[in-house]
Short mmCIF file of C-alpha atoms and ligand atoms in Angstrom, two decimals:
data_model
loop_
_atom_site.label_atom_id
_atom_site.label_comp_id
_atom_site.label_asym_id
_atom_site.label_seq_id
_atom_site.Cartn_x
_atom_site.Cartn_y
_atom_site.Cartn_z
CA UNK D 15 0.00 0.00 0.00
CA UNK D 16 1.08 3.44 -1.00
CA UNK D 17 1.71 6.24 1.84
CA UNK D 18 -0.64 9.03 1.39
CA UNK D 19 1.33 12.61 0.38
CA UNK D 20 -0.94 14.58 2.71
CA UNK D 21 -3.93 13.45 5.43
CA UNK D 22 -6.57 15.44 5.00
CA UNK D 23 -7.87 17.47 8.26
CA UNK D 24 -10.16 16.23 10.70
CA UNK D 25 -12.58 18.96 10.05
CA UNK D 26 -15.90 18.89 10.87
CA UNK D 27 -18.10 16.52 13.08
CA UNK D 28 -18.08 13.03 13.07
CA UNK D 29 -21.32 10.63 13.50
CA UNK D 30 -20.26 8.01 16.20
CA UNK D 31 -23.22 4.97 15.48
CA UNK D 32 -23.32 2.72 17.71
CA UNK D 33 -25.46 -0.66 17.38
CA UNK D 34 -26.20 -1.62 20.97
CA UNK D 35 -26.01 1.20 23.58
CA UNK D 36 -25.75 -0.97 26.89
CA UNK D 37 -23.29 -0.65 29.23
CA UNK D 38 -20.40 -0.40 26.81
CA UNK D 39 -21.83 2.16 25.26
CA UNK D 40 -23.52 4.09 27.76
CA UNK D 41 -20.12 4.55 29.39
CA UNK D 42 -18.07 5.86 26.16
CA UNK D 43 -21.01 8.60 25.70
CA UNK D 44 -20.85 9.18 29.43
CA UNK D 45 -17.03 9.28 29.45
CA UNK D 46 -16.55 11.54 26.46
CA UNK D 47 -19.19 14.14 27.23
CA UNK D 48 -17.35 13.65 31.50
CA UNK D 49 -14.17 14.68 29.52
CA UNK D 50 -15.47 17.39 27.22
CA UNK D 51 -16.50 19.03 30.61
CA UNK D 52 -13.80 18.73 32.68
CA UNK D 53 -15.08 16.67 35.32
CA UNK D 54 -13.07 13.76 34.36
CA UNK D 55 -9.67 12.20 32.61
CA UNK D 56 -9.83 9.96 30.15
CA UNK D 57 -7.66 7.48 31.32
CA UNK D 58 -6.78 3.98 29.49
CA UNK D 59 -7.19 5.67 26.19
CA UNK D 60 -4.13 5.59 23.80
CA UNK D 61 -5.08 8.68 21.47
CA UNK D 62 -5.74 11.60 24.32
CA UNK D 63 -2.69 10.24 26.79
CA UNK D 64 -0.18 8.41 24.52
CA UNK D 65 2.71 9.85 23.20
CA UNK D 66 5.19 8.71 20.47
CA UNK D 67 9.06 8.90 19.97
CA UNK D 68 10.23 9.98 17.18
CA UNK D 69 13.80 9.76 15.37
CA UNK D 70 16.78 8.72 17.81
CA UNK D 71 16.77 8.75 21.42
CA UNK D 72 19.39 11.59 21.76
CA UNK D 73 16.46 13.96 19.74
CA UNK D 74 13.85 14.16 22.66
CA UNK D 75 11.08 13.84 19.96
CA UNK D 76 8.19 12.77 22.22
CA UNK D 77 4.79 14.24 21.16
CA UNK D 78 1.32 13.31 21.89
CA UNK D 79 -0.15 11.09 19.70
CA UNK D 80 -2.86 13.68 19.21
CA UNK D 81 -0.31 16.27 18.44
CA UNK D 82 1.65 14.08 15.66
CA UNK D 83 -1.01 12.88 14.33
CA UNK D 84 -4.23 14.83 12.94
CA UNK D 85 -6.88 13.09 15.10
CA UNK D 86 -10.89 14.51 15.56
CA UNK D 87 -11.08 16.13 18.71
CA UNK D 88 -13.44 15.15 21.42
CA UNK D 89 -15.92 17.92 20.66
CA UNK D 90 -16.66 17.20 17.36
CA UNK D 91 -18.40 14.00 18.24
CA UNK D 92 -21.89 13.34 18.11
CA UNK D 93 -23.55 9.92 19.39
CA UNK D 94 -26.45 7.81 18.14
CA UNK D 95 -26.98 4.52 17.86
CA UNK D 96 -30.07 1.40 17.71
CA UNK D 97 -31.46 -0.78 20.23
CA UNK D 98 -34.06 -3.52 21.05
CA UNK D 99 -34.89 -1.62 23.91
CA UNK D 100 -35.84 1.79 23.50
CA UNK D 101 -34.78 3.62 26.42
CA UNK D 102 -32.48 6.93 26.44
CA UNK D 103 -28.87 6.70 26.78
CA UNK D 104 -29.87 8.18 30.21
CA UNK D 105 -32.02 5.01 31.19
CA UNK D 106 -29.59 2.77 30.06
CA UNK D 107 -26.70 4.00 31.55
CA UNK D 108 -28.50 3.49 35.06
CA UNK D 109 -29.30 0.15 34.45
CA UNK D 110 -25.94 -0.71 33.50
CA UNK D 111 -24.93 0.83 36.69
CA UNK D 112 -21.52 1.12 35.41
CA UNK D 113 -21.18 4.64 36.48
CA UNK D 114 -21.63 6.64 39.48
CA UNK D 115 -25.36 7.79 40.15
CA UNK D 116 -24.20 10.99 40.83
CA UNK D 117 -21.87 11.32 37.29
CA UNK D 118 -24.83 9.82 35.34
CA UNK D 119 -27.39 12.53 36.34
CA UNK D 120 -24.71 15.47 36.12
CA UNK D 121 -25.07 14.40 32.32
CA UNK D 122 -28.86 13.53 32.32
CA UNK D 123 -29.68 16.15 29.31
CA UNK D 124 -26.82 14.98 27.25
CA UNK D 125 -27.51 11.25 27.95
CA UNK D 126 -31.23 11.26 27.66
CA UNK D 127 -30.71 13.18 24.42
CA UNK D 128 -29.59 9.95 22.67
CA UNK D 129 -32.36 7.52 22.12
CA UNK D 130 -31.99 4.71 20.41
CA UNK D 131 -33.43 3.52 16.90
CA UNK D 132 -35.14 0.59 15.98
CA UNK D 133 -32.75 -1.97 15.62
CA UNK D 134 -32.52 -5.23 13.27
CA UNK D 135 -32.69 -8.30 15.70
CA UNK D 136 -33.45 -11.20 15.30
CA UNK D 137 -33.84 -13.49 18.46
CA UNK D 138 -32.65 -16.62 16.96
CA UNK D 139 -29.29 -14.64 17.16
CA UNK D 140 -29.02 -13.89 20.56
CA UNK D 141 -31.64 -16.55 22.59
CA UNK D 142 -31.93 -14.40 26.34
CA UNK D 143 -32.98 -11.31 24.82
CA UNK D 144 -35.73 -10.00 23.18
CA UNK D 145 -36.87 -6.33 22.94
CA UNK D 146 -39.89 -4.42 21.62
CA UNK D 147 -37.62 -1.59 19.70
CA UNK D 148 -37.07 -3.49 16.43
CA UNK D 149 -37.53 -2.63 12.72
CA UNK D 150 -39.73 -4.78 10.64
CA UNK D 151 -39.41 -5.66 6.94
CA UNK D 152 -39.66 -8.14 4.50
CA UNK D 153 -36.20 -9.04 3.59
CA UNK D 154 -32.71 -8.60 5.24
CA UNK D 155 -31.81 -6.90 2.60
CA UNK D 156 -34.91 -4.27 3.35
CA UNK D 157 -33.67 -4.25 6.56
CA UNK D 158 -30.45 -2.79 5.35
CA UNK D 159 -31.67 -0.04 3.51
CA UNK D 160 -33.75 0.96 6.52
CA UNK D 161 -30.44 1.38 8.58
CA UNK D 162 -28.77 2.84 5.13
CA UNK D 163 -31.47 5.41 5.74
CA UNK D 164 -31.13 5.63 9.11
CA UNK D 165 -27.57 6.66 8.99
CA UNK D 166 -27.77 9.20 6.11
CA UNK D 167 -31.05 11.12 8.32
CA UNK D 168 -28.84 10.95 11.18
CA UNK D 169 -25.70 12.41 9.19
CA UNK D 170 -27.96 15.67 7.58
CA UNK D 171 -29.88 16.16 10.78
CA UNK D 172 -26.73 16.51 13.09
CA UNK D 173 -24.47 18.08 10.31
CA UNK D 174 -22.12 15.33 10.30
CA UNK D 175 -18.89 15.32 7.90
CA UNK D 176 -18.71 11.80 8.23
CA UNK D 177 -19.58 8.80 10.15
CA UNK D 178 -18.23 5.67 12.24
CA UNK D 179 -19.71 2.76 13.07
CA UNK D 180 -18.41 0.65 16.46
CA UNK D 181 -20.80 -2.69 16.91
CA UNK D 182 -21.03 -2.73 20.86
CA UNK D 183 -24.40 -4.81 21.06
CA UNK D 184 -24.27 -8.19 22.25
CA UNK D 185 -22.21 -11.21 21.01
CA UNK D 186 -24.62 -13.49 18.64
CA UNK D 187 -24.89 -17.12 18.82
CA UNK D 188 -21.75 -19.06 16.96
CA UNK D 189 -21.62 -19.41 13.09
CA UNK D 190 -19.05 -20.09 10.88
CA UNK D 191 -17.92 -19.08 7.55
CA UNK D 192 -20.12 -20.24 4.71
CA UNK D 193 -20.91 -20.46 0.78
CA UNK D 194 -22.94 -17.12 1.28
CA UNK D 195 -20.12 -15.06 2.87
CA UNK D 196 -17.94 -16.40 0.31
CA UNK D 197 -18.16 -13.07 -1.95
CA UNK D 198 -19.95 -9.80 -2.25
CA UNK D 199 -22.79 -11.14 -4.62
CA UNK D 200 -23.43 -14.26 -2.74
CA UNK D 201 -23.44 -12.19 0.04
CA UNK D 202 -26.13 -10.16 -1.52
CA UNK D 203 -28.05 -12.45 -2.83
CA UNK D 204 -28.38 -14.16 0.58
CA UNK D 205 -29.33 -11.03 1.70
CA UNK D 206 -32.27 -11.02 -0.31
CA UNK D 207 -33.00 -14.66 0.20
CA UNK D 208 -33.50 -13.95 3.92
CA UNK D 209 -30.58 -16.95 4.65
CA UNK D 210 -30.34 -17.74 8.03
CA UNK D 211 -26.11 -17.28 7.50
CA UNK D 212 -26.69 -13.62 7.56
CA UNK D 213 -26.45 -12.49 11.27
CA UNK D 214 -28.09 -8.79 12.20
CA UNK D 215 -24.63 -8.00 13.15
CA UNK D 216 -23.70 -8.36 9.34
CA UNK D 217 -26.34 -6.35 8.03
CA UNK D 218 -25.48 -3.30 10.17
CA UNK D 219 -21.93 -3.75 9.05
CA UNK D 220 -22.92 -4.48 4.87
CA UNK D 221 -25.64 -1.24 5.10
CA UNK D 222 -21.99 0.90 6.53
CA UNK D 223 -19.68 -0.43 4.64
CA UNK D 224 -21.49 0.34 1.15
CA UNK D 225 -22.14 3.90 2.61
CA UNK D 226 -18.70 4.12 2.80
CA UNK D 227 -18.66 4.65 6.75
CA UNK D 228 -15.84 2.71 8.61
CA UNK D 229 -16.92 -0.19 10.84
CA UNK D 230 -15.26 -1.50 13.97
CA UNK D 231 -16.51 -4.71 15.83
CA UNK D 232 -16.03 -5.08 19.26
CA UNK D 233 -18.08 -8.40 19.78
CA UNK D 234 -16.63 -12.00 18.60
CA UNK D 235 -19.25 -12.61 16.04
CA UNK D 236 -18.03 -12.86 12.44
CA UNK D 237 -19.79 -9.91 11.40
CA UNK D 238 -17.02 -8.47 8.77
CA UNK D 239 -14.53 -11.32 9.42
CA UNK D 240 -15.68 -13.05 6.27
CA UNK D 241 -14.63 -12.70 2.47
CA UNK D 242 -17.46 -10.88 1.25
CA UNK D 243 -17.10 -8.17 3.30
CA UNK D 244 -13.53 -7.79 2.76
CA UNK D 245 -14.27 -7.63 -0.51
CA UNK D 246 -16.88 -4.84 0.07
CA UNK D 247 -14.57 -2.83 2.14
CA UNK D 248 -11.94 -2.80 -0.32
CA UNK D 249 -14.06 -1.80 -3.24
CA UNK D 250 -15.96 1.11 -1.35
CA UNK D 251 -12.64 2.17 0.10
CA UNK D 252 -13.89 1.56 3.75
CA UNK D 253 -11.36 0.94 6.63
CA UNK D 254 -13.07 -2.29 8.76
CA UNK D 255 -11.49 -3.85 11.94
CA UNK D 256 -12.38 -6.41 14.64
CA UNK D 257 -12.99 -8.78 16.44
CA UNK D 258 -13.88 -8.36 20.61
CA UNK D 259 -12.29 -5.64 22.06
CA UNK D 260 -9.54 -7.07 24.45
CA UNK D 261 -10.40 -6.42 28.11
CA UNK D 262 -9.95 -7.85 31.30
CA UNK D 263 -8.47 -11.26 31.20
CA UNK D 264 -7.61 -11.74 27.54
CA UNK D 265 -5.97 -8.36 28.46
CA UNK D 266 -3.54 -10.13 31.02
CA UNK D 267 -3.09 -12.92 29.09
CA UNK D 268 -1.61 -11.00 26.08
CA UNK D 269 0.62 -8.71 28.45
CA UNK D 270 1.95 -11.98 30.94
CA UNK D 271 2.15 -14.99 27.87
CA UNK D 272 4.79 -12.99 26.49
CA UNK D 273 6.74 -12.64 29.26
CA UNK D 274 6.82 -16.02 30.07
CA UNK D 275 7.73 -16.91 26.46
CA UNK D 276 10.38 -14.37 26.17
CA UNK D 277 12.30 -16.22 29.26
CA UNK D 278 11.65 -19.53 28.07
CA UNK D 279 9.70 -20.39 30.88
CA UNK D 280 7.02 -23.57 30.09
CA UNK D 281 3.63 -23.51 30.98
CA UNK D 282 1.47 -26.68 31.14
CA UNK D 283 -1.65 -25.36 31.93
CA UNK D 284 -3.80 -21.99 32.07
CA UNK D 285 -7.14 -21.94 33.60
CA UNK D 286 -9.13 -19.08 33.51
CA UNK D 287 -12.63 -18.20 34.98
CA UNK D 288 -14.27 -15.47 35.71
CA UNK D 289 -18.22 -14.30 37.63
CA UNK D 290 -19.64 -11.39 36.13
CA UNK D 291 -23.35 -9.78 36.04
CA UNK D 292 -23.91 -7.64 33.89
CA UNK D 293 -26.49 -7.95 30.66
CA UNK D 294 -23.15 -9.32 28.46
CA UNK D 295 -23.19 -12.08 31.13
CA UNK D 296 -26.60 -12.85 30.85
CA UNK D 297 -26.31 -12.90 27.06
CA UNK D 298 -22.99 -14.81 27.22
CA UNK D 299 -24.79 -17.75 29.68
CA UNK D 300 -26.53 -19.06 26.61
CA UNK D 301 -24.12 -21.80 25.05
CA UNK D 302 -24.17 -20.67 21.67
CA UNK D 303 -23.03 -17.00 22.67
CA UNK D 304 -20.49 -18.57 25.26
CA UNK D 305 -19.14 -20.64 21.60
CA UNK D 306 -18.50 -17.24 20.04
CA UNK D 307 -16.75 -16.30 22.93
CA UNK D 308 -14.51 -19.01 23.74
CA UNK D 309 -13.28 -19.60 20.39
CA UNK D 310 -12.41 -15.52 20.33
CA UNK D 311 -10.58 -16.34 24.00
CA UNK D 312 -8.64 -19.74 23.26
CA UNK D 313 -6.79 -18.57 20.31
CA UNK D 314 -4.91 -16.27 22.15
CA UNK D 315 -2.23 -18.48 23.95
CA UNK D 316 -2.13 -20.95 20.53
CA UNK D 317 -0.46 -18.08 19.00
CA UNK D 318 1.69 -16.13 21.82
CA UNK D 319 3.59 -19.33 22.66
CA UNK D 320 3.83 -21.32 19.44
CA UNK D 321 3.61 -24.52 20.53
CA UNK D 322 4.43 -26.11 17.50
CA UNK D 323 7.78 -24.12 17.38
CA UNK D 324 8.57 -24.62 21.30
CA UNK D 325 7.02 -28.23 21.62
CA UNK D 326 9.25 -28.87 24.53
CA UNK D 327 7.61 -25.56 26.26
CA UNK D 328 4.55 -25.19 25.40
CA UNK D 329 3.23 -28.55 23.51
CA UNK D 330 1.32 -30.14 26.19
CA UNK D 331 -0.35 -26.81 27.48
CA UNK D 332 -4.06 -27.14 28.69
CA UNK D 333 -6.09 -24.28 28.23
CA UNK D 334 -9.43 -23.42 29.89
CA UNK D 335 -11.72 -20.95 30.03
CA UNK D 336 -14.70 -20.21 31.72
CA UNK D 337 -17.49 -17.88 31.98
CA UNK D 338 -20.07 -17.63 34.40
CA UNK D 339 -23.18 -15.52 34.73
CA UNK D 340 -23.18 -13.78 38.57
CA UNK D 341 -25.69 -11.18 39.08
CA UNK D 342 -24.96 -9.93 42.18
CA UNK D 343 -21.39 -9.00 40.67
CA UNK D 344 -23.03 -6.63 38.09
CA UNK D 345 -20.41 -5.08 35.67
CA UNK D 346 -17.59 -5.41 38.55
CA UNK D 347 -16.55 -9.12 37.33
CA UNK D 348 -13.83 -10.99 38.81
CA UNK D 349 -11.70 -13.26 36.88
CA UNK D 350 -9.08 -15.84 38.03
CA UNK D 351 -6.35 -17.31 36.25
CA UNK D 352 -4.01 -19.71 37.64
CA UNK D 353 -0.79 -20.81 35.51
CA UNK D 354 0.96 -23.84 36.19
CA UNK D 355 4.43 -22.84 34.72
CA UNK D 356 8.09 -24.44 34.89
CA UNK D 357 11.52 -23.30 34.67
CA UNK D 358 15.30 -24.78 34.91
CA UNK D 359 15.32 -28.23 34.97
CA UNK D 360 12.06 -28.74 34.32
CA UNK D 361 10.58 -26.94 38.40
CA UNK D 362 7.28 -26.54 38.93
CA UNK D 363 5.68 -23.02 39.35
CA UNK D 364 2.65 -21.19 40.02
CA UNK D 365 1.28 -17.97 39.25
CA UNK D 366 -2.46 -16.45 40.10
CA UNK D 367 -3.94 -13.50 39.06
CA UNK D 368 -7.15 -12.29 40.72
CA UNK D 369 -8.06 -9.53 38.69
CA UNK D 370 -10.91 -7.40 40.18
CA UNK D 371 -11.87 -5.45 36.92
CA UNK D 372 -14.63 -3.39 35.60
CA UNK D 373 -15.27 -4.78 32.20
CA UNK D 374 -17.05 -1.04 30.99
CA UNK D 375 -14.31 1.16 32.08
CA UNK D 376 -12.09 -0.97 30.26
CA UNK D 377 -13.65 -1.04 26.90
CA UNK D 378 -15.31 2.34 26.56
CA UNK D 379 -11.33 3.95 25.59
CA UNK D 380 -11.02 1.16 23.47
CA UNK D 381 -14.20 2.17 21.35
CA UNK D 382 -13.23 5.85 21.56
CA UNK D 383 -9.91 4.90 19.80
CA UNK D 384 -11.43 2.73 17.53
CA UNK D 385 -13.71 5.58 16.22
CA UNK D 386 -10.44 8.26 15.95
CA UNK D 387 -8.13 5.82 14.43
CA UNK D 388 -10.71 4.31 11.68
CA UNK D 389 -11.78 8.23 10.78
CA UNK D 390 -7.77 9.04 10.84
CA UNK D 391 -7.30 5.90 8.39
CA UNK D 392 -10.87 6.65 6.28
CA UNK D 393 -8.49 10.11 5.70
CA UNK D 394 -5.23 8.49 4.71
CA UNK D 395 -7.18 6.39 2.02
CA UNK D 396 -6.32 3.21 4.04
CA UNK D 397 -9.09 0.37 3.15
CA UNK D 398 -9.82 -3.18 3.93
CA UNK D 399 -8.65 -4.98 7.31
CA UNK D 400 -6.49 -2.74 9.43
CA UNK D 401 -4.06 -5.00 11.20
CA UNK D 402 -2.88 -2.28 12.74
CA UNK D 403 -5.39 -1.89 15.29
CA UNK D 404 -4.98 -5.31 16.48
CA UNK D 405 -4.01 -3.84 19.70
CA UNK D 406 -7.62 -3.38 20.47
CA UNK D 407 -8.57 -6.83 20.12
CA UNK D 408 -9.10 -10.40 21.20
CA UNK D 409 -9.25 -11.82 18.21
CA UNK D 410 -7.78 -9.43 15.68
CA UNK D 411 -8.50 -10.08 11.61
CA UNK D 412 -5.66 -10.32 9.20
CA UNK D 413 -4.79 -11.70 5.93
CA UNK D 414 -5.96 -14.79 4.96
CA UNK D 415 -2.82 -16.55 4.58
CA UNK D 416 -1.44 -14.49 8.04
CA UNK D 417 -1.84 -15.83 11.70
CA UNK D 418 -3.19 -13.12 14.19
CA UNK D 419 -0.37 -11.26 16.15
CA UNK D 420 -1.74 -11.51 19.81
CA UNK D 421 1.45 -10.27 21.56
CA UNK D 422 0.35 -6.70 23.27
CA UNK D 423 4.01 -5.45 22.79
CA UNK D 424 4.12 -6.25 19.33
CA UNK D 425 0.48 -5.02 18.49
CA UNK D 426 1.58 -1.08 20.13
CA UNK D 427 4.67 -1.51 18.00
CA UNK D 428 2.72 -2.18 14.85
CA UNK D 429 0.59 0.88 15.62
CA UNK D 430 2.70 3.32 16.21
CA UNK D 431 5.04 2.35 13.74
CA UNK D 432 1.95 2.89 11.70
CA UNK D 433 1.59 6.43 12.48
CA UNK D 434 5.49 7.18 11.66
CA UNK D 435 4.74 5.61 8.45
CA UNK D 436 1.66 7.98 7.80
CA UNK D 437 3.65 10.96 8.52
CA UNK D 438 6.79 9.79 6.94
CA UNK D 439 9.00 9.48 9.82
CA UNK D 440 11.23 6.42 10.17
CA UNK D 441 10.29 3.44 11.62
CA UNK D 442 11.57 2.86 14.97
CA UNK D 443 13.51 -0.28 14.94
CA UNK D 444 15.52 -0.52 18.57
CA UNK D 445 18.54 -1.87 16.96
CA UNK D 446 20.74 1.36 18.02
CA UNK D 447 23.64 0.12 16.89
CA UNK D 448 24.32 3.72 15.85
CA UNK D 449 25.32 5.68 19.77
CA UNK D 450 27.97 3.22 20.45
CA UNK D 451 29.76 3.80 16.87
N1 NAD F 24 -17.25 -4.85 28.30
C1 NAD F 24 -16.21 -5.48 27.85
O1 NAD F 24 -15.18 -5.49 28.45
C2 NAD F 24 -16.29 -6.18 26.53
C3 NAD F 24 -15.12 -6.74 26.03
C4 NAD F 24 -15.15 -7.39 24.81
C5 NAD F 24 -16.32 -7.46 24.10
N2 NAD F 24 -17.45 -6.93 24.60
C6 NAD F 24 -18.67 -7.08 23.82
O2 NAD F 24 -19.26 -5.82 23.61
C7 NAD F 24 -20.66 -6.01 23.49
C8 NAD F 24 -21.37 -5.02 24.41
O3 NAD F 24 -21.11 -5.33 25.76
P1 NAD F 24 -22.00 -4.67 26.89
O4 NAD F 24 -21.38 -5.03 28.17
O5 NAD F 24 -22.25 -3.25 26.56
O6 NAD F 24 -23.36 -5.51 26.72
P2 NAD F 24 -24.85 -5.02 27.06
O7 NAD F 24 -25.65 -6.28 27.11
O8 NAD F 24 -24.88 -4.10 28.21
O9 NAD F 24 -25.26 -4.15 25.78
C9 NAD F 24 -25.53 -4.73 24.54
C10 NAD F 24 -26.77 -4.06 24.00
O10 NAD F 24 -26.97 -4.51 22.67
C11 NAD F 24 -28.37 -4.59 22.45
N3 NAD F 24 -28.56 -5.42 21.27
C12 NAD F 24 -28.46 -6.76 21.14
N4 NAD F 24 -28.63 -7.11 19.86
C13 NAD F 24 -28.83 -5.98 19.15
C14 NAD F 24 -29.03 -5.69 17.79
N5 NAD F 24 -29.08 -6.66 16.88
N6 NAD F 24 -29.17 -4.40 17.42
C15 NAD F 24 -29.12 -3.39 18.34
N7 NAD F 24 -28.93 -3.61 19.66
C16 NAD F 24 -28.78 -4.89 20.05
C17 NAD F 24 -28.90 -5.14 23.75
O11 NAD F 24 -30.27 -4.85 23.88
C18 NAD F 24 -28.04 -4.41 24.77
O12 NAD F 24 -28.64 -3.21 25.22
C19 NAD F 24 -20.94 -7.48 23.80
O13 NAD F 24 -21.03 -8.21 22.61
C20 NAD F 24 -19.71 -7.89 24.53
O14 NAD F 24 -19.43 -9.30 24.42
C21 NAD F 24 -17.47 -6.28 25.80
#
């Protein structure tokens, strides 16, 4: 891919759409509009705290990301988004109960401002929901139109420049790759058809991708992980990226499984559960959700540690993982993970992690990000899967014939040695060789 001779300026507002506006949601509207006032930082989030070096060490080249780079600022977002249910960002964002009471009503005008439109559901999707805000139409590919529609009202009525779309509604039931995702007219045609292989989550992502609006996905389904909509992205130009945004324990996994393999320690076995109570839980308690999940979670450790190249190490490891639905816990889950590792000689080792995390606070930076990185690529012409922001996720897409890079260290490597590409700056290598000539 060429470098583009000059980004363009983020001028102008950008539509944020959001399908889903639960608790992830609900707290990236909260957060941004806490930040835009001051009564907050926004903490966790690469683009507003980050910085990058630049050139040699000696130089003292250290800017903001948001400096180097010519990001959207903060206050030229605007929010919308669908739901099944149709309560205000307001209402939801209680009944999350993410947030502070006391933080949520500060912004009740803001948040009750954003009310949700009629979403395409279907409940054979996602089995322990069901909601009354829902479009209706004859066709999935009606239903897309609808939401094409929906997106270019929302984009005249709010004066928008251009728009994002981050999928942050809940993770549908498992499906795998099939003839109709194959290509972009099978995909249509199956659209038209009504086939059962075409999830909502793909018709939210086929009605923005061929209105040429960038689309994130921070759930495990497939969604735009599949040919055709490659395909699609790549012909309208569109910069896509997914899947599950990494939080909590995938997070720790992908920051300590590196560690480990960097010292050649072994490890023979990772276990990994977790309680949590929120409405992701509840969703996630249904086996075919859990399936989506747990194929999105066991990959990770396949490809940190290599097994096949480091049999000795890591050939025999057991991995588990396990998710269970706590209510009392609400969005506060807990996860566990206990490593059974060895060193010299072959010693056995333990390590435990009790990670007390709040699954919300971690992914709402990740989504606001997402939405100032796609519009930054959308500008620099960049289309199709962007490895790049692999960073971001559990289970990030690449190239067919590529394996996913999973290592944390490597993904913030690959990102910001994407930025010094963009602006023509060298890439930083570490090798310097060059202050001890
Ligand atoms: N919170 C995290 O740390 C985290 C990490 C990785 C992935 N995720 C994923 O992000 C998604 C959102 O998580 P959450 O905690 O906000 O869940 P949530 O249950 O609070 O919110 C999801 C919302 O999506 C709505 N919804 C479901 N299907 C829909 C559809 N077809 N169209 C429109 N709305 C629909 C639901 O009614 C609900 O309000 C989930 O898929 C979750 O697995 C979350």
């Amino acid at each position: 891919m060429e470098r583009p001779a000059k980004i363009p300026p983020a001028k102008g507002k950008i539509g944020v759409l959001t399908p889903g506006m639960g608790a992830v949601t609900t707290t990236f509207f909260a957060g941004v509009e806490a930040v835009r006032r001051g009564l907050a930082k926004p903490f966790g989030s690469l683009t507003q705290l980050g910085t990058i070096r630049l050139g040699k060490r000696t130089e003292n080249r250290v800017p903001k990301i948001s400096k180097f780079v010519p990001l959207a600022s903060l206050d030229d977002l605007v929010f919308g988004g669908w739901d099944i249910f149709p309560d205000s960002a307001y209402q939801a964002a209680i009944k999350a109960g993410v947030l502070e009471r006391s933080l949520v009503h500060q912004l009740k005008p803001f948040l009750n401002s954003i009310r949700p439109m009629k979403a395409v559901f279907h409940k054979n999707y996602v089995k322990r929901l069901d909601g009354p805000n829902v479009k209706k139409a004859k066709t999935k590919w009606d239903l897309a139109l609808k939401l094409k529609d929906d997106m270019a009202k929302f984009k005249e009525k709010n004066k928008c420049d251009r728009l994002i779309m981050v999928w942050c509604a809940s993770t549908e039931v498992y499906r795998k790759p099939s003839e109709v995702h194959k290509d972009a007219a099978s995909f249509v045609r199956a659209l038209k058809e009504n086939h059962e292989d075409i999830a909502p989550s793909m018709i939210y992502a086929y009605a923005a991708i061929t209105s040429g609006v960038p689309f994130a996905n921070g759930a495990p389904n497939l969604t735009v992980d599949i040919p055709a909509m490659i395909e699609l992205a790549q012909s309208n130009n569109v910069p896509i990226c997914g899947k599950d945004f990494k939080t909590g324990q995938t997070l720790m996994k992908t920051i300590v499984a590196p560690g480990l393999k960097a010292r050649m320690l072994g490890v023979d076995g990772w276990f990994s559960t977790n309680i949590l109570g929120n409405r992701d839980g509840e969703v996630l308690d249904d086996p075919e959700s859990f399936k989506t999940k747990e194929e999105s979670k066991l990959g990770v450790l396949e490809y940190i540690l290599q097994p096949q190249v480091y049999p000795e190490l890591y050939g025999k490891l057991y991995h588990k993982v396990r998710i269970n639905y706590y209510p009392p816990r609400g969005d506060n889950k807990e996860g566990w993970d206990s490593i059974d590792i060895f060193g010299w000689l072959g010693y056995p080792m333990q390590i435990k992690i009790d990670f007390l995390c709040r699954d919300s606070i971690l992914a709402a930076p990740i989504v606001l990000d997402l939405v100032l990185l796609l519009d930054l690529a959308k500008r620099a012409r960049m289309r199709g899967i962007q490895e790049w922001l692999s960073f971001y996720f559990k289970s990030p897409m690449c190239a067919p014939e590529l394996y996913p890079e999973h290592d944390l260290f490597i993904q913030l490597m690959k990102l910001k040695n994407t930025l010094r590409w963009l602006k023509g700056e060298k890439l930083i290598t570490h090798l310097g060789t060059e202050y001890y000539d």
